[in-house]
Amino acid sequence: METITNNICRYVASLDERKHRRKEGAFKAEGTKCVLDTLPHFSLRALYATEEWLIEHPEASTPLSVKASRADLRRMSSLTTPADVIAVYDIPQRTLDPGCASSALVLALDTIQDPGNLGTIIRVADWYGITDIICSRETADCYSPKVIQATMGSISRVSVHYCDLPSTIQEMNPPHVYGTFLNGDDIDTATLSDCGIIIIGNEGNGISHLVASTVTSRLTIPSFPPDRPTGESLNAAIATAITISKFRSKR
């Protein structure tokens, strides 16, 4: 079994940073649930775990398993309380089918910057059967440890594609492009399709001008009651969950 060196600890810890993930073509998942959910779906480079964890989870046994002390795991971890297991995977190379929005719903994220929001959005997409998300290049990295933790394993089932968002939406030529705005049509009474693209905007600035130019249907989630004073907007992940649920309830 491989011996854990200082270089290995530094390498795994470096995957906290986007530039190192891209350079190495790798990302990490931490914690029992996260590792067991992702292990069947990604190409494993190494699995670092305590001896007790390896004994308790024989189903995760692999020639790439490495026995680690808790001190080693603490040095590798991005968590305040390090887990008993860390898996390092290859970042998958996923290809977007340009015609996918003609037969299914696709989510588009315009500069979602909070990793927790992105992870929750991926989890929501998975729950509602959306398998492709297209993101502006300014959107948070879906392979950051915080995002991976927040997806609760959904990163295994949802493909996230980074691109120039306005041109990609135009190239996909979807039958509908829906955008969430503060001044759109009431989503409760709007006509919604089971295919096309749903755009969710940045946490503070909403959908950018260039991306908004691709929208064919502007939607608003109404507050209740309508005349009651409210906050400026909904959290991006909450808005995503409400929006997709409206589409699925009208399927």
PDB file of C-alpha atoms in Angstrom:
ATOM      1  CA  MET A   1       0.000   0.000   0.000  1.00  0.00           C
ATOM      2  CA  GLU A   2       1.286   3.487  -0.923  1.00  0.00           C
ATOM      3  CA  THR A   3       3.002   5.533   1.764  1.00  0.00           C
ATOM      4  CA  ILE A   4       1.692   9.038   2.344  1.00  0.00           C
ATOM      5  CA  THR A   5       4.440  11.619   1.937  1.00  0.00           C
ATOM      6  CA  ASN A   6       4.517  15.358   2.511  1.00  0.00           C
ATOM      7  CA  ASN A   7       4.309  15.838  -1.256  1.00  0.00           C
ATOM      8  CA  ILE A   8       1.108  13.785  -1.418  1.00  0.00           C
ATOM      9  CA  CYS A   9      -0.457  15.796   1.403  1.00  0.00           C
ATOM     10  CA  ARG A  10       0.479  19.044  -0.338  1.00  0.00           C
ATOM     11  CA  TYR A  11      -0.844  17.754  -3.678  1.00  0.00           C
ATOM     12  CA  VAL A  12      -4.247  16.778  -2.272  1.00  0.00           C
ATOM     13  CA  ALA A  13      -4.507  20.020  -0.287  1.00  0.00           C
ATOM     14  CA  SER A  14      -3.642  22.034  -3.413  1.00  0.00           C
ATOM     15  CA  LEU A  15      -6.841  20.767  -5.078  1.00  0.00           C
ATOM     16  CA  ASP A  16      -8.697  23.324  -2.947  1.00  0.00           C
ATOM     17  CA  GLU A  17      -7.598  25.871  -5.556  1.00  0.00           C
ATOM     18  CA  ARG A  18      -9.061  26.075  -9.060  1.00  0.00           C
ATOM     19  CA  LYS A  19      -5.702  26.686 -10.784  1.00  0.00           C
ATOM     20  CA  HIS A  20      -4.272  23.493  -9.284  1.00  0.00           C
ATOM     21  CA  ARG A  21      -7.395  21.465 -10.148  1.00  0.00           C
ATOM     22  CA  ARG A  22      -7.108  22.587 -13.764  1.00  0.00           C
ATOM     23  CA  LYS A  23      -3.353  21.995 -13.872  1.00  0.00           C
ATOM     24  CA  GLU A  24      -3.663  18.497 -12.417  1.00  0.00           C
ATOM     25  CA  GLY A  25      -7.001  17.651 -14.086  1.00  0.00           C
ATOM     26  CA  ALA A  26      -8.207  16.379 -10.715  1.00  0.00           C
ATOM     27  CA  PHE A  27     -10.604  17.173  -7.878  1.00  0.00           C
ATOM     28  CA  LYS A  28     -11.341  15.745  -4.451  1.00  0.00           C
ATOM     29  CA  ALA A  29     -14.414  14.558  -2.556  1.00  0.00           C
ATOM     30  CA  GLU A  30     -14.502  14.331   1.242  1.00  0.00           C
ATOM     31  CA  GLY A  31     -16.680  12.409   3.675  1.00  0.00           C
ATOM     32  CA  THR A  32     -18.335   9.004   3.637  1.00  0.00           C
ATOM     33  CA  LYS A  33     -21.571   9.902   1.837  1.00  0.00           C
ATOM     34  CA  CYS A  34     -19.863  12.110  -0.719  1.00  0.00           C
ATOM     35  CA  VAL A  35     -17.187   9.511  -1.515  1.00  0.00           C
ATOM     36  CA  LEU A  36     -19.560   6.525  -1.679  1.00  0.00           C
ATOM     37  CA  ASP A  37     -21.938   8.486  -3.947  1.00  0.00           C
ATOM     38  CA  THR A  38     -19.212   9.565  -6.345  1.00  0.00           C
ATOM     39  CA  LEU A  39     -16.938   6.507  -6.344  1.00  0.00           C
ATOM     40  CA  PRO A  40     -18.878   4.536  -9.010  1.00  0.00           C
ATOM     41  CA  HIS A  41     -19.084   7.520 -11.375  1.00  0.00           C
ATOM     42  CA  PHE A  42     -15.607   9.043 -11.642  1.00  0.00           C
ATOM     43  CA  SER A  43     -12.154   7.775 -12.532  1.00  0.00           C
ATOM     44  CA  LEU A  44     -10.360   7.329  -9.200  1.00  0.00           C
ATOM     45  CA  ARG A  45      -6.747   8.391  -8.734  1.00  0.00           C
ATOM     46  CA  ALA A  46      -6.475   7.565  -5.037  1.00  0.00           C
ATOM     47  CA  LEU A  47      -8.610   7.009  -1.969  1.00  0.00           C
ATOM     48  CA  TYR A  48      -7.134   8.106   1.359  1.00  0.00           C
ATOM     49  CA  ALA A  49      -8.862   6.806   4.486  1.00  0.00           C
ATOM     50  CA  THR A  50      -8.265   5.746   8.046  1.00  0.00           C
ATOM     51  CA  GLU A  51      -7.778   2.045   8.686  1.00  0.00           C
ATOM     52  CA  GLU A  52     -11.074   1.972  10.592  1.00  0.00           C
ATOM     53  CA  TRP A  53     -12.937   3.487   7.633  1.00  0.00           C
ATOM     54  CA  LEU A  54     -11.478   0.981   5.188  1.00  0.00           C
ATOM     55  CA  ILE A  55     -12.547  -1.894   7.463  1.00  0.00           C
ATOM     56  CA  GLU A  56     -16.075  -0.476   7.896  1.00  0.00           C
ATOM     57  CA  HIS A  57     -16.553   0.085   4.148  1.00  0.00           C
ATOM     58  CA  PRO A  58     -15.253  -2.980   2.290  1.00  0.00           C
ATOM     59  CA  GLU A  59     -17.471  -2.032  -0.677  1.00  0.00           C
ATOM     60  CA  ALA A  60     -15.103   0.887  -1.300  1.00  0.00           C
ATOM     61  CA  SER A  61     -12.022  -1.341  -1.362  1.00  0.00           C
ATOM     62  CA  THR A  62      -9.791  -0.643  -4.355  1.00  0.00           C
ATOM     63  CA  PRO A  63      -6.121  -1.154  -5.270  1.00  0.00           C
ATOM     64  CA  LEU A  64      -5.929   2.647  -5.136  1.00  0.00           C
ATOM     65  CA  SER A  65      -6.864   2.765  -1.436  1.00  0.00           C
ATOM     66  CA  VAL A  66      -4.235   4.312   0.839  1.00  0.00           C
ATOM     67  CA  LYS A  67      -4.257   4.014   4.618  1.00  0.00           C
ATOM     68  CA  ALA A  68      -4.012   7.467   6.163  1.00  0.00           C
ATOM     69  CA  SER A  69      -3.711   8.790   9.664  1.00  0.00           C
ATOM     70  CA  ARG A  70      -6.115  11.447  10.881  1.00  0.00           C
ATOM     71  CA  ALA A  71      -3.179  13.845  10.952  1.00  0.00           C
ATOM     72  CA  ASP A  72      -2.552  13.171   7.250  1.00  0.00           C
ATOM     73  CA  LEU A  73      -6.220  13.674   6.403  1.00  0.00           C
ATOM     74  CA  ARG A  74      -6.263  16.923   8.354  1.00  0.00           C
ATOM     75  CA  ARG A  75      -3.397  18.222   6.224  1.00  0.00           C
ATOM     76  CA  MET A  76      -5.197  17.219   3.009  1.00  0.00           C
ATOM     77  CA  SER A  77      -8.671  18.409   3.964  1.00  0.00           C
ATOM     78  CA  SER A  78     -10.548  21.622   3.160  1.00  0.00           C
ATOM     79  CA  LEU A  79     -13.056  20.968   5.952  1.00  0.00           C
ATOM     80  CA  THR A  80     -13.007  22.501   9.429  1.00  0.00           C
ATOM     81  CA  THR A  81     -13.550  18.999  10.819  1.00  0.00           C
ATOM     82  CA  PRO A  82     -11.705  16.624   8.466  1.00  0.00           C
ATOM     83  CA  ALA A  83     -13.511  13.493   7.326  1.00  0.00           C
ATOM     84  CA  ASP A  84     -12.180   9.935   7.608  1.00  0.00           C
ATOM     85  CA  VAL A  85     -11.931   9.564   3.823  1.00  0.00           C
ATOM     86  CA  ILE A  86     -10.859  11.669   0.841  1.00  0.00           C
ATOM     87  CA  ALA A  87     -11.089  10.529  -2.770  1.00  0.00           C
ATOM     88  CA  VAL A  88      -9.152  12.139  -5.620  1.00  0.00           C
ATOM     89  CA  TYR A  89     -10.715  11.812  -9.090  1.00  0.00           C
ATOM     90  CA  ASP A  90      -9.929  12.791 -12.654  1.00  0.00           C
ATOM     91  CA  ILE A  91     -11.991  15.757 -13.835  1.00  0.00           C
ATOM     92  CA  PRO A  92     -14.203  14.171 -16.514  1.00  0.00           C
ATOM     93  CA  GLN A  93     -14.245  15.449 -20.080  1.00  0.00           C
ATOM     94  CA  ARG A  94     -17.935  15.902 -20.849  1.00  0.00           C
ATOM     95  CA  THR A  95     -19.379  16.955 -24.191  1.00  0.00           C
ATOM     96  CA  LEU A  96     -22.565  18.977 -24.533  1.00  0.00           C
ATOM     97  CA  ASP A  97     -25.066  17.753 -27.106  1.00  0.00           C
ATOM     98  CA  PRO A  98     -26.031  21.018 -28.878  1.00  0.00           C
ATOM     99  CA  GLY A  99     -29.512  19.658 -29.576  1.00  0.00           C
ATOM    100  CA  CYS A 100     -30.318  18.585 -26.016  1.00  0.00           C
ATOM    101  CA  ALA A 101     -32.540  21.608 -25.282  1.00  0.00           C
ATOM    102  CA  SER A 102     -34.862  20.612 -28.116  1.00  0.00           C
ATOM    103  CA  SER A 103     -36.110  17.605 -26.181  1.00  0.00           C
ATOM    104  CA  ALA A 104     -35.333  18.380 -22.518  1.00  0.00           C
ATOM    105  CA  LEU A 105     -34.893  21.227 -20.064  1.00  0.00           C
ATOM    106  CA  VAL A 106     -31.367  22.610 -19.719  1.00  0.00           C
ATOM    107  CA  LEU A 107     -30.310  24.978 -16.936  1.00  0.00           C
ATOM    108  CA  ALA A 108     -28.080  27.980 -17.726  1.00  0.00           C
ATOM    109  CA  LEU A 109     -26.225  29.806 -14.951  1.00  0.00           C
ATOM    110  CA  ASP A 110     -25.045  33.366 -15.560  1.00  0.00           C
ATOM    111  CA  THR A 111     -22.158  34.089 -13.163  1.00  0.00           C
ATOM    112  CA  ILE A 112     -23.344  32.206 -10.080  1.00  0.00           C
ATOM    113  CA  GLN A 113     -20.441  32.938  -7.752  1.00  0.00           C
ATOM    114  CA  ASP A 114     -21.258  31.365  -4.400  1.00  0.00           C
ATOM    115  CA  PRO A 115     -20.039  27.730  -4.233  1.00  0.00           C
ATOM    116  CA  GLY A 116     -22.847  26.778  -1.843  1.00  0.00           C
ATOM    117  CA  ASN A 117     -25.446  28.172  -4.230  1.00  0.00           C
ATOM    118  CA  LEU A 118     -23.905  26.322  -7.173  1.00  0.00           C
ATOM    119  CA  GLY A 119     -23.767  23.032  -5.285  1.00  0.00           C
ATOM    120  CA  THR A 120     -27.387  23.374  -4.199  1.00  0.00           C
ATOM    121  CA  ILE A 121     -28.466  24.270  -7.746  1.00  0.00           C
ATOM    122  CA  ILE A 122     -26.763  21.115  -9.078  1.00  0.00           C
ATOM    123  CA  ARG A 123     -28.570  19.114  -6.396  1.00  0.00           C
ATOM    124  CA  VAL A 124     -31.913  20.708  -7.332  1.00  0.00           C
ATOM    125  CA  ALA A 125     -31.303  20.003 -11.029  1.00  0.00           C
ATOM    126  CA  ASP A 126     -30.604  16.363 -10.226  1.00  0.00           C
ATOM    127  CA  TRP A 127     -33.805  16.091  -8.152  1.00  0.00           C
ATOM    128  CA  TYR A 128     -35.897  17.407 -11.034  1.00  0.00           C
ATOM    129  CA  GLY A 129     -34.232  15.309 -13.718  1.00  0.00           C
ATOM    130  CA  ILE A 130     -32.143  17.996 -15.412  1.00  0.00           C
ATOM    131  CA  THR A 131     -28.915  16.379 -16.550  1.00  0.00           C
ATOM    132  CA  ASP A 132     -27.123  19.298 -18.281  1.00  0.00           C
ATOM    133  CA  ILE A 133     -26.160  22.706 -16.904  1.00  0.00           C
ATOM    134  CA  ILE A 134     -24.381  25.297 -19.030  1.00  0.00           C
ATOM    135  CA  CYS A 135     -22.455  28.001 -17.152  1.00  0.00           C
ATOM    136  CA  SER A 136     -20.725  31.254 -17.957  1.00  0.00           C
ATOM    137  CA  ARG A 137     -16.984  31.005 -17.462  1.00  0.00           C
ATOM    138  CA  GLU A 138     -17.318  33.394 -14.514  1.00  0.00           C
ATOM    139  CA  THR A 139     -19.500  30.918 -12.621  1.00  0.00           C
ATOM    140  CA  ALA A 140     -17.932  29.165  -9.611  1.00  0.00           C
ATOM    141  CA  ASP A 141     -16.000  25.964 -10.348  1.00  0.00           C
ATOM    142  CA  CYS A 142     -18.252  22.941  -9.959  1.00  0.00           C
ATOM    143  CA  TYR A 143     -15.263  20.839  -8.832  1.00  0.00           C
ATOM    144  CA  SER A 144     -14.310  23.011  -5.864  1.00  0.00           C
ATOM    145  CA  PRO A 145     -14.556  21.136  -2.538  1.00  0.00           C
ATOM    146  CA  LYS A 146     -17.359  23.397  -1.290  1.00  0.00           C
ATOM    147  CA  VAL A 147     -19.451  22.760  -4.396  1.00  0.00           C
ATOM    148  CA  ILE A 148     -18.784  19.017  -4.318  1.00  0.00           C
ATOM    149  CA  GLN A 149     -19.899  18.889  -0.669  1.00  0.00           C
ATOM    150  CA  ALA A 150     -23.053  20.911  -1.387  1.00  0.00           C
ATOM    151  CA  THR A 151     -24.138  18.688  -4.275  1.00  0.00           C
ATOM    152  CA  MET A 152     -24.473  15.688  -1.921  1.00  0.00           C
ATOM    153  CA  GLY A 153     -23.435  13.344  -4.737  1.00  0.00           C
ATOM    154  CA  SER A 154     -25.535  14.972  -7.478  1.00  0.00           C
ATOM    155  CA  ILE A 155     -22.363  16.011  -9.337  1.00  0.00           C
ATOM    156  CA  SER A 156     -22.239  12.334 -10.375  1.00  0.00           C
ATOM    157  CA  ARG A 157     -25.462  12.641 -12.369  1.00  0.00           C
ATOM    158  CA  VAL A 158     -25.421  16.214 -13.682  1.00  0.00           C
ATOM    159  CA  SER A 159     -22.993  17.368 -16.384  1.00  0.00           C
ATOM    160  CA  VAL A 160     -21.775  20.950 -15.945  1.00  0.00           C
ATOM    161  CA  HIS A 161     -20.398  22.697 -19.031  1.00  0.00           C
ATOM    162  CA  TYR A 162     -18.499  26.020 -19.009  1.00  0.00           C
ATOM    163  CA  CYS A 163     -18.803  28.180 -22.101  1.00  0.00           C
ATOM    164  CA  ASP A 164     -19.433  31.588 -23.600  1.00  0.00           C
ATOM    165  CA  LEU A 165     -23.061  31.620 -22.510  1.00  0.00           C
ATOM    166  CA  PRO A 166     -24.725  33.962 -25.063  1.00  0.00           C
ATOM    167  CA  SER A 167     -23.101  32.340 -28.102  1.00  0.00           C
ATOM    168  CA  THR A 168     -23.697  28.807 -26.802  1.00  0.00           C
ATOM    169  CA  ILE A 169     -27.402  29.492 -26.217  1.00  0.00           C
ATOM    170  CA  GLN A 170     -27.679  30.868 -29.757  1.00  0.00           C
ATOM    171  CA  GLU A 171     -25.808  27.890 -31.224  1.00  0.00           C
ATOM    172  CA  MET A 172     -28.079  25.447 -29.375  1.00  0.00           C
ATOM    173  CA  ASN A 173     -31.098  27.159 -31.000  1.00  0.00           C
ATOM    174  CA  PRO A 174     -33.561  25.960 -28.331  1.00  0.00           C
ATOM    175  CA  PRO A 175     -37.330  26.225 -28.897  1.00  0.00           C
ATOM    176  CA  HIS A 176     -37.649  28.373 -25.743  1.00  0.00           C
ATOM    177  CA  VAL A 177     -35.270  30.437 -23.618  1.00  0.00           C
ATOM    178  CA  TYR A 178     -36.714  31.370 -20.241  1.00  0.00           C
ATOM    179  CA  GLY A 179     -35.131  33.945 -17.955  1.00  0.00           C
ATOM    180  CA  THR A 180     -35.923  34.809 -14.347  1.00  0.00           C
ATOM    181  CA  PHE A 181     -36.435  38.550 -13.767  1.00  0.00           C
ATOM    182  CA  LEU A 182     -38.121  40.837 -11.241  1.00  0.00           C
ATOM    183  CA  ASN A 183     -40.399  42.187 -13.972  1.00  0.00           C
ATOM    184  CA  GLY A 184     -41.474  39.195 -16.046  1.00  0.00           C
ATOM    185  CA  ASP A 185     -44.678  37.216 -16.533  1.00  0.00           C
ATOM    186  CA  ASP A 186     -46.089  35.507 -13.455  1.00  0.00           C
ATOM    187  CA  ILE A 187     -44.606  32.005 -13.528  1.00  0.00           C
ATOM    188  CA  ASP A 188     -47.826  30.597 -12.031  1.00  0.00           C
ATOM    189  CA  THR A 189     -49.876  31.599 -15.073  1.00  0.00           C
ATOM    190  CA  ALA A 190     -47.214  31.595 -17.821  1.00  0.00           C
ATOM    191  CA  THR A 191     -47.099  28.948 -20.522  1.00  0.00           C
ATOM    192  CA  LEU A 192     -44.170  26.646 -19.744  1.00  0.00           C
ATOM    193  CA  SER A 193     -42.644  23.949 -21.941  1.00  0.00           C
ATOM    194  CA  ASP A 194     -40.906  20.692 -21.052  1.00  0.00           C
ATOM    195  CA  CYS A 195     -37.947  21.599 -23.262  1.00  0.00           C
ATOM    196  CA  GLY A 196     -35.703  24.624 -23.722  1.00  0.00           C
ATOM    197  CA  ILE A 197     -33.273  26.586 -21.550  1.00  0.00           C
ATOM    198  CA  ILE A 198     -33.953  28.175 -18.140  1.00  0.00           C
ATOM    199  CA  ILE A 199     -31.497  30.960 -17.226  1.00  0.00           C
ATOM    200  CA  ILE A 200     -30.698  31.845 -13.612  1.00  0.00           C
ATOM    201  CA  GLY A 201     -28.795  35.094 -13.049  1.00  0.00           C
ATOM    202  CA  ASN A 202     -26.043  36.270 -10.750  1.00  0.00           C
ATOM    203  CA  GLU A 203     -26.822  36.559  -7.031  1.00  0.00           C
ATOM    204  CA  GLY A 204     -26.545  40.346  -6.969  1.00  0.00           C
ATOM    205  CA  ASN A 205     -26.944  41.545 -10.560  1.00  0.00           C
ATOM    206  CA  GLY A 206     -29.320  39.051 -12.120  1.00  0.00           C
ATOM    207  CA  ILE A 207     -29.021  38.091 -15.782  1.00  0.00           C
ATOM    208  CA  SER A 208     -26.452  40.104 -17.737  1.00  0.00           C
ATOM    209  CA  HIS A 209     -27.466  42.202 -20.735  1.00  0.00           C
ATOM    210  CA  LEU A 210     -25.870  39.926 -23.350  1.00  0.00           C
ATOM    211  CA  VAL A 211     -27.424  36.777 -21.894  1.00  0.00           C
ATOM    212  CA  ALA A 212     -30.785  38.545 -21.455  1.00  0.00           C
ATOM    213  CA  SER A 213     -30.790  39.279 -25.202  1.00  0.00           C
ATOM    214  CA  THR A 214     -31.224  35.537 -25.854  1.00  0.00           C
ATOM    215  CA  VAL A 215     -34.346  35.266 -23.655  1.00  0.00           C
ATOM    216  CA  THR A 216     -37.686  34.681 -25.375  1.00  0.00           C
ATOM    217  CA  SER A 217     -39.843  34.436 -22.215  1.00  0.00           C
ATOM    218  CA  ARG A 218     -39.284  36.566 -19.096  1.00  0.00           C
ATOM    219  CA  LEU A 219     -40.591  34.997 -15.884  1.00  0.00           C
ATOM    220  CA  THR A 220     -41.165  36.306 -12.371  1.00  0.00           C
ATOM    221  CA  ILE A 221     -41.756  34.391  -9.144  1.00  0.00           C
ATOM    222  CA  PRO A 222     -44.456  36.477  -7.419  1.00  0.00           C
ATOM    223  CA  SER A 223     -44.249  37.245  -3.729  1.00  0.00           C
ATOM    224  CA  PHE A 224     -47.290  36.653  -1.523  1.00  0.00           C
ATOM    225  CA  PRO A 225     -49.371  38.635  -1.032  1.00  0.00           C
ATOM    226  CA  PRO A 226     -48.355  40.690  -4.095  1.00  0.00           C
ATOM    227  CA  ASP A 227     -48.584  44.109  -2.391  1.00  0.00           C
ATOM    228  CA  ARG A 228     -46.528  43.156   0.683  1.00  0.00           C
ATOM    229  CA  PRO A 229     -43.008  44.709   0.929  1.00  0.00           C
ATOM    230  CA  THR A 230     -40.285  42.066   0.481  1.00  0.00           C
ATOM    231  CA  GLY A 231     -36.529  41.752   0.117  1.00  0.00           C
ATOM    232  CA  GLU A 232     -34.851  42.675  -3.159  1.00  0.00           C
ATOM    233  CA  SER A 233     -34.831  39.142  -4.559  1.00  0.00           C
ATOM    234  CA  LEU A 234     -34.751  35.445  -3.756  1.00  0.00           C
ATOM    235  CA  ASN A 235     -31.557  33.501  -3.154  1.00  0.00           C
ATOM    236  CA  ALA A 236     -30.389  32.053  -6.497  1.00  0.00           C
ATOM    237  CA  ALA A 237     -30.641  28.428  -5.372  1.00  0.00           C
ATOM    238  CA  ILE A 238     -34.122  28.941  -3.912  1.00  0.00           C
ATOM    239  CA  ALA A 239     -35.248  30.723  -7.094  1.00  0.00           C
ATOM    240  CA  THR A 240     -33.908  27.794  -9.134  1.00  0.00           C
ATOM    241  CA  ALA A 241     -35.813  25.251  -7.056  1.00  0.00           C
ATOM    242  CA  ILE A 242     -39.099  27.169  -7.309  1.00  0.00           C
ATOM    243  CA  THR A 243     -38.689  27.818 -11.033  1.00  0.00           C
ATOM    244  CA  ILE A 244     -37.907  24.225 -12.000  1.00  0.00           C
ATOM    245  CA  SER A 245     -40.692  22.898  -9.776  1.00  0.00           C
ATOM    246  CA  LYS A 246     -43.168  25.105 -11.673  1.00  0.00           C
ATOM    247  CA  PHE A 247     -42.013  23.637 -14.971  1.00  0.00           C
ATOM    248  CA  ARG A 248     -42.232  20.079 -13.676  1.00  0.00           C
ATOM    249  CA  SER A 249     -45.678  20.598 -12.123  1.00  0.00           C
ATOM    250  CA  LYS A 250     -46.995  21.576 -15.578  1.00  0.00           C
ATOM    251  CA  ARG A 251     -45.444  18.666 -17.428  1.00  0.00           C
TER     252      ARG A 251
END
